[in-house]
Amino acid sequence: MTYSQEVEHMCVVKKGPNHGPAPIPEEGKWVKSKEIVDISGLTHGVGWCAPQQGACKLTLNVKEGVIQECLIETIGCTGMTHSAAMAAEILPGKTILEALNTDLVCDAINTAMRELFLQIVYGRTQSAFSEGGLQIGAGLEDLGKGLRSQTGTLYGTLAKGPRYLELTEGYITRMALDENDEIIGYEFVHMGKFMEEIKKGTDANEALKKVTNHYGRFDEAKKYIDPRKE
């Protein structure tokens, strides 16, 4: 260790009590973390790129400092999906410090990793008070049946009003309007369930009928419109 001349000439003053770091909650325990291996937890975070053209929601399940599971969900930029494919290979097996300093191909994913790192090392994880933490595979539970991201795509103009394109229930096929042309419901196709039916060998038209449903006062509508064409 190299010291400056000023420090070399200083006398020694003994250090008093050393209590170490404040404990943080991790998987049902209070942990005084000093090393990366002291960090465990599952949490989510959101990142964005510099032009804010796209965003990434990243979910990590960390055990003893090492990423065991990741879920990468992107929106808004076509290139991000391919970046996410690469990041899904890169992240598992890395320590959270390695991952923080690894190029995850897309800046939105890098930013999400930064935000998650801060949450995890400060003990602000989703599993902070879950004894033993969450099992590997818990990241998929956010996706629900059909394993599709929860997305909402809505569009509106002052001149023509709102258009529902996709909601949590699924892909919107028709909007239901009342006599005042106000929305009172919608018809949707659950795409995850639709693909599951197709994989089972169900005829496509029959499968479509099985997974098509509606919400609201759909049957009372005076008019139905295709939000993508009308």
PDB file of C-alpha atoms in Angstrom:
ATOM      1  CA  MET A   1       0.000   0.000   0.000  1.00  0.00           C
ATOM      2  CA  THR A   2       1.403   3.401  -0.924  1.00  0.00           C
ATOM      3  CA  TYR A   3       0.751   6.348   1.422  1.00  0.00           C
ATOM      4  CA  SER A   4       1.244  10.041   0.803  1.00  0.00           C
ATOM      5  CA  GLN A   5       3.957  11.841   2.760  1.00  0.00           C
ATOM      6  CA  GLU A   6       1.303  13.597   4.855  1.00  0.00           C
ATOM      7  CA  VAL A   7      -0.231  10.293   5.956  1.00  0.00           C
ATOM      8  CA  GLU A   8       3.180   8.723   6.614  1.00  0.00           C
ATOM      9  CA  HIS A   9       3.923  11.437   9.170  1.00  0.00           C
ATOM     10  CA  MET A  10       0.626  11.060  11.027  1.00  0.00           C
ATOM     11  CA  CYS A  11       0.502   9.332  14.402  1.00  0.00           C
ATOM     12  CA  VAL A  12      -1.752   6.305  14.903  1.00  0.00           C
ATOM     13  CA  VAL A  13      -5.168   6.774  16.529  1.00  0.00           C
ATOM     14  CA  LYS A  14      -6.821   3.471  17.460  1.00  0.00           C
ATOM     15  CA  LYS A  15     -10.161   2.637  15.867  1.00  0.00           C
ATOM     16  CA  GLY A  16     -13.064   2.172  18.267  1.00  0.00           C
ATOM     17  CA  PRO A  17     -16.000  -0.267  17.896  1.00  0.00           C
ATOM     18  CA  ASN A  18     -16.587  -1.857  14.488  1.00  0.00           C
ATOM     19  CA  HIS A  19     -20.167  -3.054  14.218  1.00  0.00           C
ATOM     20  CA  GLY A  20     -19.969  -4.047  10.550  1.00  0.00           C
ATOM     21  CA  PRO A  21     -22.724  -3.440   8.005  1.00  0.00           C
ATOM     22  CA  ALA A  22     -26.376  -3.085   8.926  1.00  0.00           C
ATOM     23  CA  PRO A  23     -28.248  -6.361   8.392  1.00  0.00           C
ATOM     24  CA  ILE A  24     -30.573  -6.628   5.397  1.00  0.00           C
ATOM     25  CA  PRO A  25     -33.555  -8.989   5.015  1.00  0.00           C
ATOM     26  CA  GLU A  26     -32.822 -11.935   2.731  1.00  0.00           C
ATOM     27  CA  GLU A  27     -35.120 -14.915   2.260  1.00  0.00           C
ATOM     28  CA  GLY A  28     -36.482 -14.766   5.802  1.00  0.00           C
ATOM     29  CA  LYS A  29     -33.144 -14.026   7.512  1.00  0.00           C
ATOM     30  CA  TRP A  30     -31.248 -10.908   8.567  1.00  0.00           C
ATOM     31  CA  VAL A  31     -27.844 -10.957   6.866  1.00  0.00           C
ATOM     32  CA  LYS A  32     -24.792  -8.753   7.343  1.00  0.00           C
ATOM     33  CA  SER A  33     -23.542  -8.863   3.776  1.00  0.00           C
ATOM     34  CA  LYS A  34     -19.826  -8.359   3.205  1.00  0.00           C
ATOM     35  CA  GLU A  35     -19.255 -10.470   0.099  1.00  0.00           C
ATOM     36  CA  ILE A  36     -21.245 -11.120  -3.075  1.00  0.00           C
ATOM     37  CA  VAL A  37     -21.871 -14.689  -1.836  1.00  0.00           C
ATOM     38  CA  ASP A  38     -23.859 -13.195   1.058  1.00  0.00           C
ATOM     39  CA  ILE A  39     -26.580 -11.973  -1.327  1.00  0.00           C
ATOM     40  CA  SER A  40     -29.712 -13.979  -2.182  1.00  0.00           C
ATOM     41  CA  GLY A  41     -33.210 -13.084  -3.367  1.00  0.00           C
ATOM     42  CA  LEU A  42     -35.696 -12.853  -6.210  1.00  0.00           C
ATOM     43  CA  THR A  43     -36.765  -9.486  -7.539  1.00  0.00           C
ATOM     44  CA  HIS A  44     -37.920  -7.525 -10.584  1.00  0.00           C
ATOM     45  CA  GLY A  45     -36.761  -4.269 -12.128  1.00  0.00           C
ATOM     46  CA  VAL A  46     -37.320  -2.090 -15.173  1.00  0.00           C
ATOM     47  CA  GLY A  47     -34.712  -0.546 -17.483  1.00  0.00           C
ATOM     48  CA  TRP A  48     -34.760   1.781 -20.467  1.00  0.00           C
ATOM     49  CA  CYS A  49     -32.361   2.788 -23.228  1.00  0.00           C
ATOM     50  CA  ALA A  50     -30.922   6.278 -23.730  1.00  0.00           C
ATOM     51  CA  PRO A  51     -33.427   7.338 -26.443  1.00  0.00           C
ATOM     52  CA  GLN A  52     -36.190   5.665 -24.373  1.00  0.00           C
ATOM     53  CA  GLN A  53     -37.309   3.809 -27.458  1.00  0.00           C
ATOM     54  CA  GLY A  54     -37.829   0.583 -25.529  1.00  0.00           C
ATOM     55  CA  ALA A  55     -38.018  -0.841 -22.022  1.00  0.00           C
ATOM     56  CA  CYS A  56     -37.076  -4.099 -20.312  1.00  0.00           C
ATOM     57  CA  LYS A  57     -38.531  -5.816 -17.265  1.00  0.00           C
ATOM     58  CA  LEU A  58     -35.934  -8.116 -15.782  1.00  0.00           C
ATOM     59  CA  THR A  59     -36.553 -10.777 -13.111  1.00  0.00           C
ATOM     60  CA  LEU A  60     -33.615 -12.448 -11.359  1.00  0.00           C
ATOM     61  CA  ASN A  61     -33.474 -15.262  -8.822  1.00  0.00           C
ATOM     62  CA  VAL A  62     -30.139 -15.036  -7.017  1.00  0.00           C
ATOM     63  CA  LYS A  63     -28.780 -17.691  -4.660  1.00  0.00           C
ATOM     64  CA  GLU A  64     -25.544 -16.991  -2.745  1.00  0.00           C
ATOM     65  CA  GLY A  65     -24.537 -14.264  -5.145  1.00  0.00           C
ATOM     66  CA  VAL A  66     -25.058 -16.288  -8.335  1.00  0.00           C
ATOM     67  CA  ILE A  67     -27.929 -15.753 -10.782  1.00  0.00           C
ATOM     68  CA  GLN A  68     -29.797 -19.056 -11.059  1.00  0.00           C
ATOM     69  CA  GLU A  69     -32.786 -17.870 -13.072  1.00  0.00           C
ATOM     70  CA  CYS A  70     -33.686 -14.898 -15.255  1.00  0.00           C
ATOM     71  CA  LEU A  71     -36.803 -13.698 -17.042  1.00  0.00           C
ATOM     72  CA  ILE A  72     -36.338 -10.977 -19.652  1.00  0.00           C
ATOM     73  CA  GLU A  73     -39.381  -9.174 -21.041  1.00  0.00           C
ATOM     74  CA  THR A  74     -38.991  -6.380 -23.581  1.00  0.00           C
ATOM     75  CA  ILE A  75     -41.276  -3.923 -25.318  1.00  0.00           C
ATOM     76  CA  GLY A  76     -41.048  -1.121 -27.839  1.00  0.00           C
ATOM     77  CA  CYS A  77     -37.971  -2.012 -29.906  1.00  0.00           C
ATOM     78  CA  THR A  78     -37.580  -4.898 -32.356  1.00  0.00           C
ATOM     79  CA  GLY A  79     -33.851  -5.334 -31.730  1.00  0.00           C
ATOM     80  CA  MET A  80     -34.381  -5.792 -27.995  1.00  0.00           C
ATOM     81  CA  THR A  81     -35.996  -9.199 -28.458  1.00  0.00           C
ATOM     82  CA  HIS A  82     -32.798 -10.581 -29.981  1.00  0.00           C
ATOM     83  CA  SER A  83     -30.724  -8.857 -27.309  1.00  0.00           C
ATOM     84  CA  ALA A  84     -32.925 -10.556 -24.712  1.00  0.00           C
ATOM     85  CA  ALA A  85     -32.254 -13.925 -26.349  1.00  0.00           C
ATOM     86  CA  MET A  86     -28.527 -13.389 -25.860  1.00  0.00           C
ATOM     87  CA  ALA A  87     -28.943 -12.016 -22.326  1.00  0.00           C
ATOM     88  CA  ALA A  88     -30.927 -15.133 -21.355  1.00  0.00           C
ATOM     89  CA  GLU A  89     -27.792 -17.157 -22.135  1.00  0.00           C
ATOM     90  CA  ILE A  90     -25.394 -14.676 -20.552  1.00  0.00           C
ATOM     91  CA  LEU A  91     -27.002 -14.065 -17.140  1.00  0.00           C
ATOM     92  CA  PRO A  92     -27.439 -17.496 -15.482  1.00  0.00           C
ATOM     93  CA  GLY A  93     -24.274 -18.605 -13.708  1.00  0.00           C
ATOM     94  CA  LYS A  94     -22.845 -15.105 -13.294  1.00  0.00           C
ATOM     95  CA  THR A  95     -22.510 -13.368  -9.961  1.00  0.00           C
ATOM     96  CA  ILE A  96     -24.582 -10.212  -9.711  1.00  0.00           C
ATOM     97  CA  LEU A  97     -21.350  -8.177  -9.771  1.00  0.00           C
ATOM     98  CA  GLU A  98     -20.241  -9.899 -12.975  1.00  0.00           C
ATOM     99  CA  ALA A  99     -23.672  -9.333 -14.514  1.00  0.00           C
ATOM    100  CA  LEU A 100     -23.599  -5.666 -13.539  1.00  0.00           C
ATOM    101  CA  ASN A 101     -20.354  -5.250 -15.487  1.00  0.00           C
ATOM    102  CA  THR A 102     -21.269  -7.447 -18.461  1.00  0.00           C
ATOM    103  CA  ASP A 103     -22.605  -6.091 -21.745  1.00  0.00           C
ATOM    104  CA  LEU A 104     -26.121  -7.518 -21.927  1.00  0.00           C
ATOM    105  CA  VAL A 105     -26.321  -6.382 -25.586  1.00  0.00           C
ATOM    106  CA  CYS A 106     -29.175  -3.880 -25.116  1.00  0.00           C
ATOM    107  CA  ASP A 107     -28.856  -0.758 -22.989  1.00  0.00           C
ATOM    108  CA  ALA A 108     -32.373  -1.180 -21.602  1.00  0.00           C
ATOM    109  CA  ILE A 109     -31.398  -4.628 -20.274  1.00  0.00           C
ATOM    110  CA  ASN A 110     -28.143  -3.205 -18.879  1.00  0.00           C
ATOM    111  CA  THR A 111     -30.122  -0.490 -17.090  1.00  0.00           C
ATOM    112  CA  ALA A 112     -32.569  -3.041 -15.713  1.00  0.00           C
ATOM    113  CA  MET A 113     -29.597  -5.032 -14.371  1.00  0.00           C
ATOM    114  CA  ARG A 114     -28.288  -1.895 -12.647  1.00  0.00           C
ATOM    115  CA  GLU A 115     -31.649  -1.222 -11.012  1.00  0.00           C
ATOM    116  CA  LEU A 116     -31.949  -4.849  -9.869  1.00  0.00           C
ATOM    117  CA  PHE A 117     -28.422  -4.833  -8.448  1.00  0.00           C
ATOM    118  CA  LEU A 118     -29.345  -1.874  -6.256  1.00  0.00           C
ATOM    119  CA  GLN A 119     -32.535  -3.559  -5.036  1.00  0.00           C
ATOM    120  CA  ILE A 120     -30.822  -6.858  -4.297  1.00  0.00           C
ATOM    121  CA  VAL A 121     -27.771  -5.539  -2.419  1.00  0.00           C
ATOM    122  CA  TYR A 122     -29.962  -3.207  -0.331  1.00  0.00           C
ATOM    123  CA  GLY A 123     -32.257  -6.093   0.642  1.00  0.00           C
ATOM    124  CA  ARG A 124     -35.307  -4.764  -1.221  1.00  0.00           C
ATOM    125  CA  THR A 125     -36.189  -8.046  -2.906  1.00  0.00           C
ATOM    126  CA  GLN A 126     -39.616  -9.586  -3.448  1.00  0.00           C
ATOM    127  CA  SER A 127     -38.501 -12.583  -1.369  1.00  0.00           C
ATOM    128  CA  ALA A 128     -36.907 -10.618   1.505  1.00  0.00           C
ATOM    129  CA  PHE A 129     -39.275 -12.093   4.091  1.00  0.00           C
ATOM    130  CA  SER A 130     -39.961 -15.452   2.410  1.00  0.00           C
ATOM    131  CA  GLU A 131     -38.238 -18.153   4.473  1.00  0.00           C
ATOM    132  CA  GLY A 132     -35.841 -20.049   2.231  1.00  0.00           C
ATOM    133  CA  GLY A 133     -36.575 -17.733  -0.663  1.00  0.00           C
ATOM    134  CA  LEU A 134     -38.338 -18.758  -3.848  1.00  0.00           C
ATOM    135  CA  GLN A 135     -37.592 -21.901  -5.837  1.00  0.00           C
ATOM    136  CA  ILE A 136     -35.929 -21.785  -9.228  1.00  0.00           C
ATOM    137  CA  GLY A 137     -38.816 -21.459 -11.649  1.00  0.00           C
ATOM    138  CA  ALA A 138     -40.663 -18.828  -9.643  1.00  0.00           C
ATOM    139  CA  GLY A 139     -39.823 -16.273 -12.326  1.00  0.00           C
ATOM    140  CA  LEU A 140     -42.157 -18.021 -14.752  1.00  0.00           C
ATOM    141  CA  GLU A 141     -45.119 -17.638 -12.419  1.00  0.00           C
ATOM    142  CA  ASP A 142     -45.526 -13.988 -13.440  1.00  0.00           C
ATOM    143  CA  LEU A 143     -46.370 -15.147 -16.940  1.00  0.00           C
ATOM    144  CA  GLY A 144     -49.363 -17.257 -15.946  1.00  0.00           C
ATOM    145  CA  LYS A 145     -50.941 -19.929 -18.132  1.00  0.00           C
ATOM    146  CA  GLY A 146     -49.622 -20.026 -21.665  1.00  0.00           C
ATOM    147  CA  LEU A 147     -46.325 -18.455 -20.542  1.00  0.00           C
ATOM    148  CA  ARG A 148     -46.859 -15.071 -22.186  1.00  0.00           C
ATOM    149  CA  SER A 149     -45.894 -11.659 -20.848  1.00  0.00           C
ATOM    150  CA  GLN A 150     -48.652  -9.493 -19.425  1.00  0.00           C
ATOM    151  CA  THR A 151     -48.913  -6.750 -22.035  1.00  0.00           C
ATOM    152  CA  GLY A 152     -51.293  -3.895 -22.709  1.00  0.00           C
ATOM    153  CA  THR A 153     -51.416  -2.177 -26.088  1.00  0.00           C
ATOM    154  CA  LEU A 154     -53.854   0.704 -26.282  1.00  0.00           C
ATOM    155  CA  TYR A 155     -54.088   3.508 -28.839  1.00  0.00           C
ATOM    156  CA  GLY A 156     -56.183   6.660 -29.031  1.00  0.00           C
ATOM    157  CA  THR A 157     -56.621   9.881 -30.977  1.00  0.00           C
ATOM    158  CA  LEU A 158     -58.609  13.006 -30.196  1.00  0.00           C
ATOM    159  CA  ALA A 159     -60.390  12.732 -33.539  1.00  0.00           C
ATOM    160  CA  LYS A 160     -61.342   9.037 -33.419  1.00  0.00           C
ATOM    161  CA  GLY A 161     -61.093   7.999 -29.777  1.00  0.00           C
ATOM    162  CA  PRO A 162     -59.515   4.938 -28.098  1.00  0.00           C
ATOM    163  CA  ARG A 163     -58.682   1.530 -29.567  1.00  0.00           C
ATOM    164  CA  TYR A 164     -58.036  -1.528 -27.389  1.00  0.00           C
ATOM    165  CA  LEU A 165     -55.497  -3.781 -29.138  1.00  0.00           C
ATOM    166  CA  GLU A 166     -54.246  -6.138 -26.429  1.00  0.00           C
ATOM    167  CA  LEU A 167     -54.952  -6.481 -22.710  1.00  0.00           C
ATOM    168  CA  THR A 168     -54.050  -9.028 -20.041  1.00  0.00           C
ATOM    169  CA  GLU A 169     -56.942 -11.245 -21.153  1.00  0.00           C
ATOM    170  CA  GLY A 170     -55.515 -11.429 -24.662  1.00  0.00           C
ATOM    171  CA  TYR A 171     -55.570 -10.138 -28.228  1.00  0.00           C
ATOM    172  CA  ILE A 172     -58.607  -7.880 -28.747  1.00  0.00           C
ATOM    173  CA  THR A 173     -60.662  -8.883 -31.796  1.00  0.00           C
ATOM    174  CA  ARG A 174     -63.734  -6.687 -31.348  1.00  0.00           C
ATOM    175  CA  MET A 175     -64.778  -3.680 -29.273  1.00  0.00           C
ATOM    176  CA  ALA A 176     -68.397  -3.349 -28.147  1.00  0.00           C
ATOM    177  CA  LEU A 177     -70.001   0.114 -28.374  1.00  0.00           C
ATOM    178  CA  ASP A 178     -73.338   1.362 -27.029  1.00  0.00           C
ATOM    179  CA  GLU A 179     -75.789   3.785 -28.681  1.00  0.00           C
ATOM    180  CA  ASN A 180     -73.482   6.684 -27.759  1.00  0.00           C
ATOM    181  CA  ASP A 181     -70.482   4.945 -29.376  1.00  0.00           C
ATOM    182  CA  GLU A 182     -68.921   4.489 -25.923  1.00  0.00           C
ATOM    183  CA  ILE A 183     -66.998   1.296 -25.097  1.00  0.00           C
ATOM    184  CA  ILE A 184     -68.959  -1.159 -22.947  1.00  0.00           C
ATOM    185  CA  GLY A 185     -66.927  -4.321 -23.515  1.00  0.00           C
ATOM    186  CA  TYR A 186     -64.602  -6.257 -25.781  1.00  0.00           C
ATOM    187  CA  GLU A 187     -63.941  -9.667 -27.276  1.00  0.00           C
ATOM    188  CA  PHE A 188     -60.531 -11.268 -26.867  1.00  0.00           C
ATOM    189  CA  VAL A 189     -58.484 -14.310 -27.824  1.00  0.00           C
ATOM    190  CA  HIS A 190     -56.159 -15.805 -25.198  1.00  0.00           C
ATOM    191  CA  MET A 191     -53.129 -16.426 -27.425  1.00  0.00           C
ATOM    192  CA  GLY A 192     -51.253 -18.639 -24.947  1.00  0.00           C
ATOM    193  CA  LYS A 193     -54.204 -21.011 -24.570  1.00  0.00           C
ATOM    194  CA  PHE A 194     -54.808 -20.881 -28.331  1.00  0.00           C
ATOM    195  CA  MET A 195     -51.292 -22.113 -29.073  1.00  0.00           C
ATOM    196  CA  GLU A 196     -51.620 -24.838 -26.434  1.00  0.00           C
ATOM    197  CA  GLU A 197     -54.782 -26.098 -28.159  1.00  0.00           C
ATOM    198  CA  ILE A 198     -53.029 -26.086 -31.537  1.00  0.00           C
ATOM    199  CA  LYS A 199     -50.117 -28.098 -30.082  1.00  0.00           C
ATOM    200  CA  LYS A 200     -52.631 -30.643 -28.761  1.00  0.00           C
ATOM    201  CA  GLY A 201     -53.851 -31.152 -32.317  1.00  0.00           C
ATOM    202  CA  THR A 202     -57.128 -29.222 -32.027  1.00  0.00           C
ATOM    203  CA  ASP A 203     -58.438 -27.839 -35.329  1.00  0.00           C
ATOM    204  CA  ALA A 204     -57.503 -24.146 -35.594  1.00  0.00           C
ATOM    205  CA  ASN A 205     -61.101 -22.911 -36.020  1.00  0.00           C
ATOM    206  CA  GLU A 206     -62.317 -25.032 -33.119  1.00  0.00           C
ATOM    207  CA  ALA A 207     -59.377 -23.920 -30.974  1.00  0.00           C
ATOM    208  CA  LEU A 208     -60.142 -20.274 -31.759  1.00  0.00           C
ATOM    209  CA  LYS A 209     -63.743 -20.696 -30.583  1.00  0.00           C
ATOM    210  CA  LYS A 210     -62.601 -22.365 -27.354  1.00  0.00           C
ATOM    211  CA  VAL A 211     -60.256 -19.546 -26.363  1.00  0.00           C
ATOM    212  CA  THR A 212     -62.392 -16.598 -27.502  1.00  0.00           C
ATOM    213  CA  ASN A 213     -64.276 -14.827 -24.738  1.00  0.00           C
ATOM    214  CA  HIS A 214     -65.620 -11.395 -23.927  1.00  0.00           C
ATOM    215  CA  TYR A 215     -65.630  -8.887 -21.098  1.00  0.00           C
ATOM    216  CA  GLY A 216     -68.102  -6.271 -19.912  1.00  0.00           C
ATOM    217  CA  ARG A 217     -71.589  -5.755 -21.357  1.00  0.00           C
ATOM    218  CA  PHE A 218     -70.481  -7.198 -24.670  1.00  0.00           C
ATOM    219  CA  ASP A 219     -73.856  -8.766 -25.538  1.00  0.00           C
ATOM    220  CA  GLU A 220     -75.699  -5.464 -25.057  1.00  0.00           C
ATOM    221  CA  ALA A 221     -73.684  -3.586 -27.689  1.00  0.00           C
ATOM    222  CA  LYS A 222     -75.356  -1.647 -30.478  1.00  0.00           C
ATOM    223  CA  LYS A 223     -72.228  -1.883 -32.604  1.00  0.00           C
ATOM    224  CA  TYR A 224     -69.069  -4.013 -32.801  1.00  0.00           C
ATOM    225  CA  ILE A 225     -65.863  -2.759 -34.401  1.00  0.00           C
ATOM    226  CA  ASP A 226     -62.486  -4.252 -35.295  1.00  0.00           C
ATOM    227  CA  PRO A 227     -60.068  -1.912 -33.456  1.00  0.00           C
ATOM    228  CA  ARG A 228     -57.345  -2.504 -36.024  1.00  0.00           C
ATOM    229  CA  LYS A 229     -59.426  -1.708 -39.110  1.00  0.00           C
ATOM    230  CA  GLU A 230     -62.363   0.482 -38.169  1.00  0.00           C
TER     231      GLU A 230
END
